[in-house]
């Protein structure tokens, strides 16, 4: 017999160890099994599980477990990303805290050895946390982006692209982090609102005939100005186009140019152009052939390209000096306070500079074309489909991809420089030396490029490099292209697009057939989670409190396509209770002798209740299967919830009690066998979402008898049930019973009829078939609705509350149990209170200023409150209407 309660704390580690030891996570070796593969979006090796990881990995696990049970060779390939800047920062911080030498004191080789040492000790944290969540990855195939095999793939891709002239070296603007002194990707840039100012500076015309006023939030960059731009359609400045101003402080003439970037409606309509320190200005500079003057060094200090008195100053010190000097020159026209967004490094926290440097670039424009075509032709499907527009828009306007980083931890760029600056790009140093020997006619000393590659470069190869490419491995042949990628929409550009480009270019096939973008997890009020707000929910703490199954079910149930998830502990607690409900229903079947019958055939059951539950089970299996096939995770879990809680636990178990306790042995035996069969199907259908409790119940109910094979549930066969099991006649009969009891319970609840009161249920108007149903099921209706009897009447007596079910008119005579007048007054009062609340919230939501200025979560909270009040009011009005009909 089952214990009274399921204990996740003891069961989860035991069950996970058993799964892993059994080899169940590895794909089937049966060559006839259809392959199904997912590669994990590799978390940072420095990371720990956050709620977004929990959602993303739960959905991947649901799909993997589902397809494994369907007999496919299901591979979920795990691994971690070396996370260049994040990992380097962690180790540097540890060195600083320990009072050790800095990385620059240590030198590259010793520092990188220290990082590998850290990785060996602490790098497995997140993979162990994924195990706690129940992730059924094939850990025997776990990869790391700096594994030798993956590193070889990275070198081959870089060298091949370079020889195809798709990788090149160029001087362009990048996001520069002055703290780490490296270029960083857009995803590592965080826009922060800060207090700032627009400084209005007057630039004198070179001929002394006047001035032109420009406004800037970054006064220090004026030292690198190479033009002033105005709009050709702005009548204030057309006469100045082609003339020049003398740049104050620097005392250099710069032209006044016409460019559409200058907006006549903004500020003075004239803008300073600093092509080396602003991305928009860089484009203006390209269009107008302006020189690029870099005034910063790698630490964002003023360099030798500025006047001597500024050289060596920090950028913010230079800002103060520029403003003071403009004021002294009488050229400061205004300081206008403002709040504006300023880019910061998400790791370093310092202000990011657009910075002109030599970097390595990928010709993304060329690589993007086949990747665009693949989605257009449906070879890769994006779900939800609305993300296609975002994908196409970005890919069709893609810029060159900067892939070099000025770090030490990562894939070092396989490029070597000769003494005359010639570059030799090869997979090995030996090959580079050979190329140099051929070039020079003799050996020359070579220096390898100091930079490493952007981590998105190596993770862009993830779907095929993890399967052994460039070697022609059995895994690559069997599992590539992968089937589904589950990922967050925030990395559609940084990761998904790059995997598409590189995968197609190097394998000739798309890297995945389908991409499912999961939602963002927010707090219960709809606010984005952040440490500063104090609303972050730790998934491991939630697992400790409620069990992994409850968290998994909650995330899956709320993961509707394109919807943000509002996560609350109340929802998780509710789904833990769902697990408890199933546990108790299983105990009930054990206590009532429910057992699998040898040769049981659900198509042959005779009793109407059993025919009904067999049909409902077939419907549930079909619903869940179709939903999971289409990544309709919420549809699958909501279907499971309704079927298990409402259909099986509430109705079937309740309606089966008279049969299980009755004298008809044949009906009892059939009901026991049917209940056991349905329970087995339930455990299979629910397993992908709630693996732990279902596996435990599967193991603990082995004593329910034959014919279930004594294997683990994780590898059990997925139920495929035909529509022929659905019996319309049984549906109609049991449906009428359920609807009559449900509506009768609603009437009792709405009118506060005491639980102990037992009025009769009157059948006033019904078809002959319905009358037969009420006669046959009178005992079970009386028991479940708590009425004294089911009686047929020709009219509704005074004091009876009428209600209609499936066209039949029924009534509950309740006047002897409640004060009808007092109930009418109570209902009227509650309706008025809801009406007042509805009017108040409607007034708020009808105010455009409130909707525009209030926080998104506050507006949403009010909308939900309105919907709840309207629903409650409608229910109360229905109850009052019934009371008034009772006379």
Coordinates of N, CA and C in Angstrom, one line a residue, residues 137-217:
X137 N 18.9 14.4 -19.8 CA 19.9 14.6 -20.8 C 20.8 13.3 -20.8
X138 N 21.3 13.1 -22.0 CA 22.3 12.0 -22.1 C 23.7 12.5 -21.6
X139 N 23.9 12.4 -20.4 CA 25.1 13.0 -19.8 C 26.4 12.4 -20.3
X140 N 26.3 11.2 -20.9 CA 27.5 10.6 -21.4 C 28.0 11.3 -22.6
X141 N 27.2 12.1 -23.2 CA 27.6 12.9 -24.4 C 27.8 14.4 -24.1
X142 N 27.9 14.7 -22.8 CA 28.0 16.1 -22.4 C 29.2 16.8 -23.1
X143 N 29.0 18.0 -23.6 CA 30.1 18.7 -24.3 C 30.4 20.1 -23.6
X144 N 31.5 20.6 -23.9 CA 31.9 21.9 -23.4 C 32.5 22.7 -24.6
X145 N 32.2 23.9 -24.8 CA 32.7 24.6 -26.0 C 34.2 24.7 -26.1
X146 N 34.9 24.5 -25.1 CA 36.4 24.4 -25.2 C 37.0 23.0 -25.2
X147 N 36.1 22.0 -25.3 CA 36.6 20.6 -25.5 C 37.5 20.6 -26.8
X148 N 38.4 19.7 -26.8 CA 39.3 19.6 -28.0 C 38.6 19.4 -29.3
X149 N 37.6 18.5 -29.3 CA 36.8 18.3 -30.5 C 36.1 19.6 -31.0
X150 N 35.4 20.3 -30.1 CA 34.7 21.5 -30.5 C 35.7 22.6 -30.9
X151 N 36.9 22.6 -30.2 CA 37.9 23.6 -30.5 C 38.4 23.4 -31.9
X152 N 38.6 22.1 -32.3 CA 39.0 21.8 -33.7 C 38.0 22.2 -34.7
X153 N 36.7 22.1 -34.4 CA 35.7 22.5 -35.3 C 35.7 24.0 -35.4
X154 N 35.9 24.7 -34.3 CA 36.0 26.2 -34.4 C 37.2 26.7 -35.3
X155 N 38.3 26.0 -35.1 CA 39.5 26.4 -35.9 C 39.2 26.2 -37.4
X156 N 38.6 25.0 -37.7 CA 38.3 24.7 -39.1 C 37.3 25.7 -39.7
X157 N 36.3 26.0 -39.0 CA 35.3 27.0 -39.5 C 36.0 28.3 -39.7
X158 N 36.8 28.8 -38.8 CA 37.4 30.1 -38.9 C 38.3 30.1 -40.2
X159 N 39.1 29.1 -40.3 CA 40.1 29.1 -41.4 C 39.4 28.9 -42.7
X160 N 38.4 28.1 -42.8 CA 37.6 27.9 -44.0 C 36.9 29.2 -44.5
X161 N 36.3 29.9 -43.5 CA 35.6 31.2 -43.8 C 36.6 32.2 -44.3
X162 N 37.8 32.2 -43.7 CA 38.8 33.2 -44.1 C 39.3 32.9 -45.5
X163 N 39.5 31.6 -45.8 CA 40.0 31.3 -47.2 C 38.9 31.6 -48.2
X164 N 37.6 31.5 -47.7 CA 36.5 31.9 -48.6 C 36.2 33.4 -48.7
X165 N 37.1 34.1 -48.0 CA 36.9 35.6 -47.9 C 35.6 36.0 -47.2
X166 N 35.2 35.2 -46.3 CA 34.0 35.5 -45.5 C 34.3 35.9 -44.1
X167 N 35.6 35.8 -43.7 CA 36.2 36.4 -42.5 C 37.3 37.3 -42.9
X168 N 37.3 38.4 -42.4 CA 38.4 39.4 -42.7 C 38.6 40.3 -41.6
X169 N 39.7 41.1 -41.7 CA 40.1 42.0 -40.6 C 39.8 43.4 -41.1
X170 N 39.2 44.3 -40.2 CA 38.7 45.6 -40.6 C 38.7 46.5 -39.4
X171 N 38.8 47.8 -39.7 CA 38.7 48.8 -38.6 C 37.3 49.4 -38.7
X172 N 36.6 49.1 -37.6 CA 35.2 49.6 -37.5 C 34.8 49.9 -36.1
X173 N 33.7 50.5 -35.9 CA 33.2 50.8 -34.5 C 32.7 49.5 -33.9
X174 N 33.0 49.4 -32.6 CA 32.5 48.3 -31.8 C 32.0 48.8 -30.4
X175 N 31.2 48.0 -29.7 CA 30.9 48.2 -28.3 C 32.2 47.9 -27.5
X176 N 32.8 48.9 -26.9 CA 34.0 48.7 -26.2 C 33.8 48.8 -24.7
X177 N 34.3 47.8 -23.9 CA 34.2 47.9 -22.5 C 35.6 48.3 -22.0
X178 N 35.7 49.5 -21.5 CA 37.0 50.1 -21.0 C 37.5 49.3 -19.8
X179 N 36.6 48.7 -19.0 CA 37.1 48.0 -17.8 C 37.8 46.7 -18.2
X180 N 37.1 45.9 -19.1 CA 37.8 44.6 -19.5 C 38.7 44.9 -20.8
X181 N 38.6 46.1 -21.3 CA 39.3 46.4 -22.5 C 39.2 45.4 -23.7
X182 N 37.9 45.2 -24.0 CA 37.5 44.3 -25.1 C 36.3 44.8 -25.7
X183 N 36.1 44.3 -27.0 CA 34.8 44.5 -27.7 C 33.8 43.5 -27.0
X184 N 32.6 43.9 -27.0 CA 31.5 43.0 -26.5 C 30.3 43.1 -27.5
X185 N 29.5 42.0 -27.4 CA 28.3 41.9 -28.3 C 27.2 42.8 -27.7
X186 N 26.2 43.0 -28.6 CA 25.1 43.9 -28.2 C 24.3 43.3 -27.0
X187 N 24.3 41.9 -26.9 CA 23.5 41.3 -25.8 C 24.2 41.6 -24.4
X188 N 25.5 41.9 -24.5 CA 26.2 42.2 -23.2 C 26.2 43.7 -22.9
X189 N 25.4 44.4 -23.7 CA 25.2 45.9 -23.4 C 23.9 46.1 -22.8
X190 N 23.8 46.8 -21.7 CA 22.6 47.1 -20.9 C 22.3 48.6 -20.9
X191 N 21.2 48.9 -21.4 CA 20.8 50.4 -21.4 C 20.3 50.8 -20.0
X192 N 20.9 51.8 -19.4 CA 20.4 52.2 -18.1 C 20.0 53.7 -18.1
X193 N 18.9 54.0 -17.5 CA 18.5 55.4 -17.4 C 19.3 56.1 -16.4
X194 N 19.9 57.2 -16.8 CA 20.7 58.0 -15.9 C 20.4 59.5 -16.0
X195 N 20.8 60.2 -14.9 CA 20.6 61.7 -15.0 C 21.7 62.2 -15.9
X196 N 21.4 63.1 -16.8 CA 22.4 63.7 -17.7 C 22.0 65.1 -18.1
X197 N 22.6 65.5 -19.2 CA 22.3 66.9 -19.7 C 22.6 67.0 -21.1
X198 N 21.9 67.9 -21.8 CA 22.3 68.3 -23.2 C 23.1 69.6 -23.1
X199 N 24.3 69.5 -23.6 CA 25.1 70.7 -23.5 C 25.0 71.4 -24.9
X200 N 24.6 72.6 -24.9 CA 24.4 73.4 -26.2 C 25.7 74.2 -26.4
X201 N 26.4 73.8 -27.5 CA 27.7 74.5 -27.8 C 27.5 75.3 -29.1
X202 N 28.1 76.5 -29.1 CA 28.2 77.3 -30.3 C 29.5 77.0 -31.0
X203 N 29.4 76.6 -32.3 CA 30.6 76.5 -33.1 C 30.7 77.7 -34.1
X204 N 31.7 78.5 -34.0 CA 31.8 79.7 -34.8 C 32.1 79.3 -36.3
X205 N 31.4 80.0 -37.2 CA 31.7 79.8 -38.6 C 33.2 80.2 -38.9
X206 N 33.8 79.6 -39.8 CA 35.2 79.8 -40.0 C 35.5 81.2 -40.5
X207 N 34.6 81.8 -41.2 CA 34.8 83.2 -41.8 C 34.4 84.2 -40.8
X208 N 34.0 83.8 -39.6 CA 33.7 84.8 -38.5 C 32.3 85.5 -38.7
X209 N 31.5 85.0 -39.6 CA 30.2 85.6 -39.9 C 29.1 85.2 -39.0
X210 N 29.3 84.3 -38.1 CA 28.2 83.9 -37.2 C 28.6 82.6 -36.5
X211 N 27.6 81.8 -36.1 CA 27.9 80.6 -35.4 C 26.7 79.6 -35.7
X212 N 26.9 78.3 -35.3 CA 25.9 77.3 -35.4 C 25.9 76.5 -34.1
X213 N 24.7 76.3 -33.5 CA 24.6 75.7 -32.2 C 24.3 74.2 -32.3
X214 N 25.1 73.4 -31.6 CA 24.8 71.9 -31.6 C 24.6 71.5 -30.1
X215 N 23.9 70.4 -29.9 CA 23.6 69.9 -28.6 C 24.2 68.5 -28.5
X216 N 24.8 68.2 -27.4 CA 25.3 66.8 -27.1 C 25.2 66.4 -25.7
X217 N 25.1 65.1 -25.4 CA 25.2 64.6 -24.1 C 26.6 64.2 -23.7

